[in-house]
Amino acid sequence: MPKGKPWSHDQEKRLREMIEEGANVEDLAQAFNREPDAIRMKLNRMGLKVVVQKSQKRRTTTSTLLPKDIITHEQALRILAGALETLKQSGLDKLELQRLRILVDAVQTYDSVLEKFEGWVEIENRLIEMDKKIAELQKIQKV
């Protein structure tokens, strides 16, 4: 049984026309004096899809993710702190929340990988030093 107001055939026809004209859910909800969820549900039942155009606001953190050099643990923690501060804000949409979740996961993974990388760099540097010492010892033995 339907819970809300029933849709007349004229309303369904007008809804279909507005969708074809590119109206968004908020405009439709206002035009039909219904909740956005009710509009989405009706569109779904009618087999129609609304093309959602996100605002062109630049909220991405891509510019901070393109460093010239490897970021340090401190920088990774600052990015993590910034993402957590942003999460405290109200009114974030689903895309922003997903982006922040990915950022937090990436920073945590990055920090772990960076720690391992630093260990490998240290081992590599020790091997280079040992190669130099071996080469020096070989020169001394040949003389």
mmCIF file of C-alpha atoms in Angstrom:
data_model
loop_
_atom_site.group_PDB
_atom_site.id
_atom_site.type_symbol
_atom_site.label_atom_id
_atom_site.label_comp_id
_atom_site.label_asym_id
_atom_site.label_seq_id
_atom_site.Cartn_x
_atom_site.Cartn_y
_atom_site.Cartn_z
ATOM 1 C CA MET A 1 0.000 0.000 0.000
ATOM 2 C CA PRO A 2 1.317 3.463 -0.838
ATOM 3 C CA LYS A 3 1.982 5.690 2.164
ATOM 4 C CA GLY A 4 2.083 9.155 0.589
ATOM 5 C CA LYS A 5 -0.258 11.099 -1.637
ATOM 6 C CA PRO A 6 -1.186 9.220 -4.799
ATOM 7 C CA TRP A 7 0.147 10.573 -8.103
ATOM 8 C CA SER A 8 -2.336 11.606 -10.776
ATOM 9 C CA HIS A 9 -1.684 10.759 -14.419
ATOM 10 C CA ASP A 10 -1.167 14.450 -15.149
ATOM 11 C CA GLN A 11 1.471 14.677 -12.422
ATOM 12 C CA GLU A 12 3.265 11.604 -13.755
ATOM 13 C CA LYS A 13 3.208 13.090 -17.264
ATOM 14 C CA ARG A 14 4.530 16.425 -15.970
ATOM 15 C CA LEU A 15 7.188 14.624 -13.938
ATOM 16 C CA ARG A 16 8.353 12.745 -17.037
ATOM 17 C CA GLU A 17 8.490 16.006 -19.032
ATOM 18 C CA MET A 18 10.466 17.807 -16.349
ATOM 19 C CA ILE A 19 12.961 14.960 -16.166
ATOM 20 C CA GLU A 20 13.442 15.097 -19.925
ATOM 21 C CA GLU A 21 14.075 18.840 -19.598
ATOM 22 C CA GLY A 22 16.832 18.100 -17.076
ATOM 23 C CA ALA A 23 15.209 19.081 -13.786
ATOM 24 C CA ASN A 24 16.920 17.886 -10.613
ATOM 25 C CA VAL A 25 15.291 16.193 -7.625
ATOM 26 C CA GLU A 26 15.167 19.365 -5.528
ATOM 27 C CA ASP A 27 13.355 21.274 -8.291
ATOM 28 C CA LEU A 28 10.926 18.397 -8.733
ATOM 29 C CA ALA A 29 10.277 18.168 -4.997
ATOM 30 C CA GLN A 30 9.481 21.863 -4.890
ATOM 31 C CA ALA A 31 7.290 21.749 -8.025
ATOM 32 C CA PHE A 32 5.234 18.807 -6.755
ATOM 33 C CA ASN A 33 5.311 19.805 -3.075
ATOM 34 C CA ARG A 34 6.778 16.438 -2.076
ATOM 35 C CA GLU A 35 9.869 15.185 -0.311
ATOM 36 C CA PRO A 36 12.977 14.519 -2.444
ATOM 37 C CA ASP A 37 12.926 10.868 -1.336
ATOM 38 C CA ALA A 38 9.342 10.558 -2.576
ATOM 39 C CA ILE A 39 10.420 11.966 -5.942
ATOM 40 C CA ARG A 40 13.345 9.534 -6.155
ATOM 41 C CA MET A 41 11.078 6.623 -5.264
ATOM 42 C CA LYS A 42 8.516 7.600 -7.909
ATOM 43 C CA LEU A 43 11.224 8.044 -10.538
ATOM 44 C CA ASN A 44 12.618 4.644 -9.657
ATOM 45 C CA ARG A 45 9.175 3.034 -9.963
ATOM 46 C CA MET A 46 8.661 4.765 -13.311
ATOM 47 C CA GLY A 47 12.052 3.529 -14.504
ATOM 48 C CA LEU A 48 13.398 7.054 -14.916
ATOM 49 C CA LYS A 49 16.796 8.309 -13.875
ATOM 50 C CA VAL A 50 17.764 11.774 -12.793
ATOM 51 C CA VAL A 51 21.105 13.014 -14.028
ATOM 52 C CA VAL A 52 22.694 14.539 -10.965
ATOM 53 C CA GLN A 53 25.064 17.332 -11.781
ATOM 54 C CA LYS A 54 27.355 18.116 -8.896
ATOM 55 C CA SER A 55 28.388 21.667 -8.301
ATOM 56 C CA GLN A 56 31.712 22.566 -9.812
ATOM 57 C CA LYS A 57 33.224 23.519 -6.463
ATOM 58 C CA ARG A 58 36.847 22.560 -6.116
ATOM 59 C CA ARG A 59 36.944 20.750 -2.789
ATOM 60 C CA THR A 60 39.471 18.162 -3.796
ATOM 61 C CA THR A 61 42.752 17.707 -1.990
ATOM 62 C CA THR A 62 44.540 16.613 -5.154
ATOM 63 C CA SER A 63 46.895 19.579 -5.019
ATOM 64 C CA THR A 64 48.192 18.430 -1.634
ATOM 65 C CA LEU A 65 48.563 14.878 -2.915
ATOM 66 C CA LEU A 66 51.029 15.738 -5.673
ATOM 67 C CA PRO A 67 54.239 16.375 -3.733
ATOM 68 C CA LYS A 68 57.602 16.974 -5.362
ATOM 69 C CA ASP A 69 59.191 14.609 -2.910
ATOM 70 C CA ILE A 70 58.042 11.846 -0.597
ATOM 71 C CA ILE A 71 55.946 13.254 2.227
ATOM 72 C CA THR A 72 57.145 12.717 5.777
ATOM 73 C CA HIS A 73 55.341 11.044 8.641
ATOM 74 C CA GLU A 74 54.609 14.489 10.059
ATOM 75 C CA GLN A 75 53.068 15.659 6.797
ATOM 76 C CA ALA A 76 50.984 12.472 6.610
ATOM 77 C CA LEU A 77 49.724 13.105 10.137
ATOM 78 C CA ARG A 78 48.846 16.694 9.214
ATOM 79 C CA ILE A 79 46.829 15.478 6.228
ATOM 80 C CA LEU A 80 45.096 12.962 8.472
ATOM 81 C CA ALA A 81 44.358 15.665 11.052
ATOM 82 C CA GLY A 82 42.991 17.939 8.328
ATOM 83 C CA ALA A 83 40.711 15.197 7.031
ATOM 84 C CA LEU A 84 39.456 14.510 10.551
ATOM 85 C CA GLU A 85 38.779 18.226 11.110
ATOM 86 C CA THR A 86 36.835 18.348 7.834
ATOM 87 C CA LEU A 87 34.805 15.318 8.936
ATOM 88 C CA LYS A 88 33.668 17.294 11.988
ATOM 89 C CA GLN A 89 31.863 19.775 9.728
ATOM 90 C CA SER A 90 28.182 19.277 9.182
ATOM 91 C CA GLY A 91 26.566 19.320 5.780
ATOM 92 C CA LEU A 92 29.098 17.169 3.947
ATOM 93 C CA ASP A 93 27.585 15.274 1.054
ATOM 94 C CA LYS A 94 28.107 11.609 0.324
ATOM 95 C CA LEU A 95 30.862 12.211 -2.240
ATOM 96 C CA GLU A 96 32.844 14.365 0.179
ATOM 97 C CA LEU A 97 32.508 11.755 2.915
ATOM 98 C CA GLN A 98 33.707 9.023 0.551
ATOM 99 C CA ARG A 99 36.623 11.178 -0.563
ATOM 100 C CA LEU A 100 37.624 11.849 3.045
ATOM 101 C CA ARG A 101 37.297 8.169 3.953
ATOM 102 C CA ILE A 102 39.575 7.278 1.041
ATOM 103 C CA LEU A 103 42.010 9.995 2.095
ATOM 104 C CA VAL A 104 42.144 8.718 5.680
ATOM 105 C CA ASP A 105 42.663 5.119 4.513
ATOM 106 C CA ALA A 106 45.319 6.204 2.020
ATOM 107 C CA VAL A 107 47.239 8.233 4.596
ATOM 108 C CA GLN A 108 47.195 5.359 7.069
ATOM 109 C CA THR A 109 48.413 2.946 4.408
ATOM 110 C CA TYR A 110 50.974 5.458 3.150
ATOM 111 C CA ASP A 111 52.385 5.964 6.637
ATOM 112 C CA SER A 112 52.794 2.200 7.070
ATOM 113 C CA VAL A 113 54.428 1.813 3.642
ATOM 114 C CA LEU A 114 56.663 4.841 4.288
ATOM 115 C CA GLU A 115 57.926 3.244 7.486
ATOM 116 C CA LYS A 116 58.820 0.059 5.585
ATOM 117 C CA PHE A 117 60.362 2.093 2.775
ATOM 118 C CA GLU A 118 62.559 3.971 5.213
ATOM 119 C CA GLY A 119 63.726 0.637 6.601
ATOM 120 C CA TRP A 120 64.634 -0.553 3.105
ATOM 121 C CA VAL A 121 66.478 2.699 2.381
ATOM 122 C CA GLU A 122 68.478 2.234 5.558
ATOM 123 C CA ILE A 123 69.345 -1.339 4.591
ATOM 124 C CA GLU A 124 70.291 -0.197 1.092
ATOM 125 C CA ASN A 125 72.563 2.517 2.500
ATOM 126 C CA ARG A 126 74.257 -0.005 4.778
ATOM 127 C CA LEU A 127 74.821 -2.330 1.824
ATOM 128 C CA ILE A 128 76.370 0.511 -0.192
ATOM 129 C CA GLU A 129 78.696 1.305 2.727
ATOM 130 C CA MET A 130 79.623 -2.373 3.053
ATOM 131 C CA ASP A 131 80.349 -2.577 -0.698
ATOM 132 C CA LYS A 132 82.702 0.416 -0.365
ATOM 133 C CA LYS A 133 84.481 -1.174 2.603
ATOM 134 C CA ILE A 134 84.797 -4.500 0.779
ATOM 135 C CA ALA A 135 86.233 -2.696 -2.253
ATOM 136 C CA GLU A 136 88.750 -0.884 0.003
ATOM 137 C CA LEU A 137 89.750 -4.153 1.687
ATOM 138 C CA GLN A 138 90.194 -5.828 -1.693
ATOM 139 C CA LYS A 139 92.462 -2.968 -2.823
ATOM 140 C CA ILE A 140 94.527 -3.282 0.357
ATOM 141 C CA GLN A 141 94.903 -7.073 -0.065
ATOM 142 C CA LYS A 142 96.041 -6.702 -3.689
ATOM 143 C CA VAL A 143 98.799 -4.273 -2.754
#
